[in-house]
Amino acid sequence: MDSNDSFKKKFYHQKRYREAQVAGGCEQPENYQSHGSIVPVLSSLDGANYSRLHALNNKVYSLPFNQLVTLSFIHIQPDPYAPGSQLCVSVPLPEFLSVSTLLSAYSGTIESLDTASDLERDSYVELIRGHCRVAVEDFILRSLWDGLRMYHRSGNIQILKPSQHVLPRSSVSLTSDTILIFLRVKLPGQGRRIDSQACLRILLKELQPAIQEKVCVLDPHALQRHVASLLDQVWLRQQLHSNDLVAFVRDGAVLPRAAGDSDLPLEGAVPFKSPPTLSWTFKLPFSGTSITGMGLPKGITLITGGGFHGKSTLLRALELGVYNHIPNDGRTFVVIDPTGVKIRAEDRRSINGVDISLFINNLPFKKDTTAFATDDASGSTSQAANIIEAVELGSTAILLDEDTSATNFMYRDALMQQLVPRDLEPITPFVETVRGLFAQHGVSTIMVVGGSGQYFARADLVLMMNSYTVSDVTSRAKELSKAEEQLRVAGKQSEEEATDEKAMMRCGGRGYVDSAPLIKLPLKRHLEYGGTFNWTWRNNSRDFVKISGSGLNTIRLDDEIIHLDLVEQLVEEGQLNAIAQCLAMLRDDGAAAAEEIQSHPAPSYHGQGRGIPNNNSNNSRAQQMTPGLCYPSLIDSFLAFQPGDYSHISRLVFHCEWRLRNAALECQAKSCYLPRGFTTLPRVFEIGAALNRLRTLCTCRK
C-alpha cells in the first residue's frame, strides 16, 4: 500500500469517527466496545510486535480508579517514534457542571435583560448557553493542566495549552452527561516491541491522577465564578455600541505583563484608574457587582505621553480586549469593539488585488493601486493594505502604534510638503484620511502617538500616560492645535499655503467631516481558485497537499510558508491549526463553497445567522453550535456597511469560520489532518489575514 492509500484509509476511519460526534463533542460511536480495564489488556501485549497495539482501536477501556472513567483509542501511532496516539478520556458529568444547572442560577437575570423581540431573546439565550459551555470546558482544561503539571514527567502526554483568554477549543467537550477530553499520548516501545510497563506508567501514574484529582474533583464555587466572569464580559462588550463606546477599561485592571515572553500579569504594577471625565459604571448582571472604569467614545482617540510610561501597554491590553479573559488575568473587563483589528507596517508581505488608492496613488511607472499587487510590500503599502483588508471584512475599530507604523504613512509636515510637493508624493498620510474613515463609515481609531501633534486637530479624545496613570488632556491638545494654526496663518505664507494649512490643522470635534476623498467600501475582490491553488494540483500527483500550523508564527501550505508572526491578535497555537483547516477547506473544496454562498451572500457572525442555510436536522447539535467571537446583536450595529455588500473573498472567509464552528472546530480535510482536540476558534479577521498573505493568492474584479 503506497503512502497515498495509507493516508486515505486513515482519513476514512477518522471521518467515520467524526461523523459519530454529536454537538460540541463526540459521543462514543455504536461500534465502540467496552473491554474492561486497560491494565490486563496492555500487560498481555508486553513484548509483542508494536503493530499489535492497533487492536486497541475502536475499543473503550476503563481506568482502575473508577470504572465509569474510560479511555478510547481513536488512532494508534504506527511505531514508537511516530507522533503520539490519539485518546479520548470520558468522565461522567456531575450535575453541577451541566449548562442547564449553571444557567438556572441566572434564570431571573436572563429574563430581565432587555431584548427587542422574542426571536432576539431566544437567540440571546442560545448565545448565553454557548458561552456558558465554553466557560465550563475552559475551566476543566485549566484544571487538567494543573494536574498534568503535578504528575506529568515523561513528556509523552500532549494537550492544547490554554492561554490567559477564555476561547472555544476542541480539547474538552461537554455532552448531556459526559466530559470528553481529547489528547495525544506517546506510547513507548523497546525497539519495535511494545513496552507495556512504560505505557502503563504514563497512563496510570501521570494521566490517571491528573484526571482523578483535577477533573473528577472540581470546585463548584470557583466554577460558578469562572462562568459568571465570562458571561459578564460578553454582556459588557455588547453594551459598548448602545452607549456609543468603542472600548472600556476597568478601574483596578493590571495591564502590564510579567515579561516580554509572558502573558501573566506583572506583580506590583500600578492599577489602572480612569480619568473622572471618562468614568463609566456598569452593573454586571451575572455576578451582581458594579464596576467603574474608563469608557472610550467612538471616534479618534490618541494615547500620548513620554517613552516608557505605558502607552503601548494600554494599547496592547485594548487590542486583546476582543477576547474574554480568565478572572485573575488583570485584564478582565478590558473590552473593545469585537471587530477591532491591530494594524501595523509589515515589510515584505505579499499583497494581491487590494485597492489602496485611498492612501497610495501616482506610483512611478503608473502602477495601478486600485488592484495593487506585490510580493515585497514596503512599510507604507503593507500598512495601507492591512487597513483596507480589515475594513473589507467589517472592522469598525482599528488600533495603531507609531512605533510599529511606517512614518511616511502616518505623517507629513508642512516643511516636507514644500520640498516634495503633493503631486510628487504618492502617499496620502493617514492623518488626512482618519476622520473620513470615521465620518463616512464609522471606523474608529485608537492610536499611540508620541512624536507629532498633527493628529491633535483630528482627535475626539487625547489621553496622556504618565507613570502608568492616564489623564484626559483633550482640551489642552485642542488649545495647542488652535494656537499652532493661528501662528501658521499669521506667518509669512502665501494665501494658498495658509488656506491649505488651515484646512489641515482645523480642529476636528465630533461630527466633523474632513476633506478626505470619498471612501468606497467594500472592495469587490473575488478569489480565483484555479490561479490560487493550481500550483498545488500541478505539483502533486495526489489530490491533497499538506497544510499545517506551526506554533504562533507560520502556516505551511505544501512548500509555501505563510508568515503570521506580525498578526498580533493571534494568541494560541490552536488558532493557527484552525486557520490551516480553513485554508485546506478552500483548497480541497473551495469551488463547492463558492457555489454554496452564491445564493446566500450575507455572512453571519453567529450560529444560523443571516445568509447561512441551516442544513442541520439535529436540533440538539444546532443548539450546541460553537458561539462566534462576535454576537448576533452586533451584526447590524457594528458593521461599516450592509452585509450584502461584502466582497466575494470576505464571504468565503465568513463561510469558512461558520463551517468551523458548525463542525465543533473540527473541519478535517484531506489536506489538513489534525488530531482531535488541538484547535482554537480564530476570528474572521485572522482567517482573512492568513488568506491575504498567501503568496499564490489570485484575485480579480467582477
PDB file of C-alpha atoms in Angstrom, residues 233-344:
ATOM      1  CA  GLN A 233     -17.564  40.106  29.886  1.00  0.00           C
ATOM      2  CA  VAL A 234     -19.777  39.002  26.996  1.00  0.00           C
ATOM      3  CA  TRP A 235     -22.566  41.251  28.289  1.00  0.00           C
ATOM      4  CA  LEU A 236     -20.229  44.221  28.848  1.00  0.00           C
ATOM      5  CA  ARG A 237     -18.811  44.019  25.326  1.00  0.00           C
ATOM      6  CA  GLN A 238     -22.360  44.105  23.985  1.00  0.00           C
ATOM      7  CA  GLN A 239     -23.063  47.332  25.879  1.00  0.00           C
ATOM      8  CA  LEU A 240     -20.387  49.282  24.031  1.00  0.00           C
ATOM      9  CA  HIS A 241     -22.400  50.131  20.932  1.00  0.00           C
ATOM     10  CA  SER A 242     -25.587  51.162  22.726  1.00  0.00           C
ATOM     11  CA  ASN A 243     -23.510  53.538  24.880  1.00  0.00           C
ATOM     12  CA  ASP A 244     -21.606  54.987  21.895  1.00  0.00           C
ATOM     13  CA  LEU A 245     -18.348  53.486  23.171  1.00  0.00           C
ATOM     14  CA  VAL A 246     -15.589  51.664  21.338  1.00  0.00           C
ATOM     15  CA  ALA A 247     -13.767  50.318  24.423  1.00  0.00           C
ATOM     16  CA  PHE A 248     -13.881  50.075  28.219  1.00  0.00           C
ATOM     17  CA  VAL A 249     -11.054  49.582  30.751  1.00  0.00           C
ATOM     18  CA  ARG A 250     -11.964  48.579  34.306  1.00  0.00           C
ATOM     19  CA  ASP A 251     -10.571  50.512  37.256  1.00  0.00           C
ATOM     20  CA  GLY A 252      -8.059  48.349  39.097  1.00  0.00           C
ATOM     21  CA  ALA A 253      -7.030  46.441  35.966  1.00  0.00           C
ATOM     22  CA  VAL A 254      -3.401  45.293  35.825  1.00  0.00           C
ATOM     23  CA  LEU A 255      -2.310  45.927  32.243  1.00  0.00           C
ATOM     24  CA  PRO A 256       1.496  45.341  32.232  1.00  0.00           C
ATOM     25  CA  ARG A 257       2.687  41.777  31.653  1.00  0.00           C
ATOM     26  CA  ALA A 258       5.354  39.964  33.650  1.00  0.00           C
ATOM     27  CA  ALA A 259       7.840  39.761  30.753  1.00  0.00           C
ATOM     28  CA  GLY A 260       8.122  40.104  27.007  1.00  0.00           C
ATOM     29  CA  ASP A 261       7.608  36.359  26.591  1.00  0.00           C
ATOM     30  CA  SER A 262       4.927  36.040  29.284  1.00  0.00           C
ATOM     31  CA  ASP A 263       1.251  36.957  29.239  1.00  0.00           C
ATOM     32  CA  LEU A 264       0.925  36.752  33.031  1.00  0.00           C
ATOM     33  CA  PRO A 265       0.170  39.951  34.993  1.00  0.00           C
ATOM     34  CA  LEU A 266       3.116  41.893  36.400  1.00  0.00           C
ATOM     35  CA  GLU A 267       3.316  41.795  40.177  1.00  0.00           C
ATOM     36  CA  GLY A 268       3.384  45.197  41.849  1.00  0.00           C
ATOM     37  CA  ALA A 269       2.139  47.035  38.753  1.00  0.00           C
ATOM     38  CA  VAL A 270       0.216  50.305  39.056  1.00  0.00           C
ATOM     39  CA  PRO A 271      -3.534  49.517  38.871  1.00  0.00           C
ATOM     40  CA  PHE A 272      -5.457  51.330  36.160  1.00  0.00           C
ATOM     41  CA  LYS A 273      -7.570  54.326  37.185  1.00  0.00           C
ATOM     42  CA  SER A 274      -9.978  56.138  34.878  1.00  0.00           C
ATOM     43  CA  PRO A 275      -9.885  59.923  34.459  1.00  0.00           C
ATOM     44  CA  PRO A 276     -13.034  61.430  36.019  1.00  0.00           C
ATOM     45  CA  THR A 277     -14.182  62.838  32.659  1.00  0.00           C
ATOM     46  CA  LEU A 278     -14.321  59.344  31.132  1.00  0.00           C
ATOM     47  CA  SER A 279     -15.645  57.370  34.086  1.00  0.00           C
ATOM     48  CA  TRP A 280     -18.470  54.903  33.453  1.00  0.00           C
ATOM     49  CA  THR A 281     -20.236  52.499  35.821  1.00  0.00           C
ATOM     50  CA  PHE A 282     -21.911  49.245  34.784  1.00  0.00           C
ATOM     51  CA  LYS A 283     -23.950  46.830  36.894  1.00  0.00           C
ATOM     52  CA  LEU A 284     -22.848  43.342  35.829  1.00  0.00           C
ATOM     53  CA  PRO A 285     -25.945  41.128  35.562  1.00  0.00           C
ATOM     54  CA  PHE A 286     -24.433  37.698  36.259  1.00  0.00           C
ATOM     55  CA  SER A 287     -22.150  38.436  39.207  1.00  0.00           C
ATOM     56  CA  GLY A 288     -24.401  41.200  40.526  1.00  0.00           C
ATOM     57  CA  THR A 289     -21.465  43.553  41.124  1.00  0.00           C
ATOM     58  CA  SER A 290     -20.833  47.042  39.773  1.00  0.00           C
ATOM     59  CA  ILE A 291     -17.631  48.067  38.043  1.00  0.00           C
ATOM     60  CA  THR A 292     -16.283  51.503  37.207  1.00  0.00           C
ATOM     61  CA  GLY A 293     -13.769  52.280  34.525  1.00  0.00           C
ATOM     62  CA  MET A 294     -12.766  54.333  31.508  1.00  0.00           C
ATOM     63  CA  GLY A 295     -15.122  54.362  28.543  1.00  0.00           C
ATOM     64  CA  LEU A 296     -13.572  55.393  25.236  1.00  0.00           C
ATOM     65  CA  PRO A 297     -16.121  57.036  22.906  1.00  0.00           C
ATOM     66  CA  LYS A 298     -16.342  56.142  19.244  1.00  0.00           C
ATOM     67  CA  GLY A 299     -14.172  58.316  17.055  1.00  0.00           C
ATOM     68  CA  ILE A 300     -10.456  59.084  17.046  1.00  0.00           C
ATOM     69  CA  THR A 301      -8.613  58.507  20.327  1.00  0.00           C
ATOM     70  CA  LEU A 302      -4.945  59.392  20.800  1.00  0.00           C
ATOM     71  CA  ILE A 303      -2.770  57.911  23.549  1.00  0.00           C
ATOM     72  CA  THR A 304       0.191  60.215  24.199  1.00  0.00           C
ATOM     73  CA  GLY A 305       2.915  60.575  26.815  1.00  0.00           C
ATOM     74  CA  GLY A 306       6.607  60.100  27.317  1.00  0.00           C
ATOM     75  CA  GLY A 307       8.506  56.945  26.499  1.00  0.00           C
ATOM     76  CA  PHE A 308       8.147  54.003  28.919  1.00  0.00           C
ATOM     77  CA  HIS A 309       5.074  55.489  30.615  1.00  0.00           C
ATOM     78  CA  GLY A 310       2.589  52.844  29.463  1.00  0.00           C
ATOM     79  CA  LYS A 311       1.187  53.989  26.107  1.00  0.00           C
ATOM     80  CA  SER A 312       1.842  50.752  24.225  1.00  0.00           C
ATOM     81  CA  THR A 313       0.900  48.708  27.291  1.00  0.00           C
ATOM     82  CA  LEU A 314      -2.571  50.257  27.286  1.00  0.00           C
ATOM     83  CA  LEU A 315      -2.916  49.724  23.528  1.00  0.00           C
ATOM     84  CA  ARG A 316      -1.829  46.074  23.825  1.00  0.00           C
ATOM     85  CA  ALA A 317      -4.453  45.468  26.514  1.00  0.00           C
ATOM     86  CA  LEU A 318      -7.102  47.088  24.317  1.00  0.00           C
ATOM     87  CA  GLU A 319      -6.216  45.066  21.209  1.00  0.00           C
ATOM     88  CA  LEU A 320      -6.649  41.829  23.199  1.00  0.00           C
ATOM     89  CA  GLY A 321      -9.950  43.119  24.578  1.00  0.00           C
ATOM     90  CA  VAL A 322     -11.656  41.339  21.678  1.00  0.00           C
ATOM     91  CA  TYR A 323     -11.209  38.174  23.797  1.00  0.00           C
ATOM     92  CA  ASN A 324     -12.576  37.254  27.206  1.00  0.00           C
ATOM     93  CA  HIS A 325     -10.001  36.768  29.970  1.00  0.00           C
ATOM     94  CA  ILE A 326      -9.731  34.447  32.961  1.00  0.00           C
ATOM     95  CA  PRO A 327     -10.748  36.067  36.289  1.00  0.00           C
ATOM     96  CA  ASN A 328      -7.219  36.598  37.690  1.00  0.00           C
ATOM     97  CA  ASP A 329      -5.614  37.832  34.472  1.00  0.00           C
ATOM     98  CA  GLY A 330      -5.639  41.524  35.396  1.00  0.00           C
ATOM     99  CA  ARG A 331      -7.282  42.481  32.085  1.00  0.00           C
ATOM    100  CA  THR A 332     -10.710  41.087  32.947  1.00  0.00           C
ATOM    101  CA  PHE A 333     -13.353  43.619  31.845  1.00  0.00           C
ATOM    102  CA  VAL A 334     -10.960  45.322  29.450  1.00  0.00           C
ATOM    103  CA  VAL A 335     -13.175  45.062  26.372  1.00  0.00           C
ATOM    104  CA  ILE A 336     -13.274  46.590  22.912  1.00  0.00           C
ATOM    105  CA  ASP A 337     -15.475  46.542  19.817  1.00  0.00           C
ATOM    106  CA  PRO A 338     -15.256  42.846  18.804  1.00  0.00           C
ATOM    107  CA  THR A 339     -14.340  43.839  15.242  1.00  0.00           C
ATOM    108  CA  GLY A 340     -11.246  45.732  16.415  1.00  0.00           C
ATOM    109  CA  VAL A 341      -8.062  44.970  14.447  1.00  0.00           C
ATOM    110  CA  LYS A 342      -4.468  45.910  15.287  1.00  0.00           C
ATOM    111  CA  ILE A 343      -2.739  47.497  12.282  1.00  0.00           C
ATOM    112  CA  ARG A 344       0.996  47.785  11.691  1.00  0.00           C
TER     113      ARG A 344
END
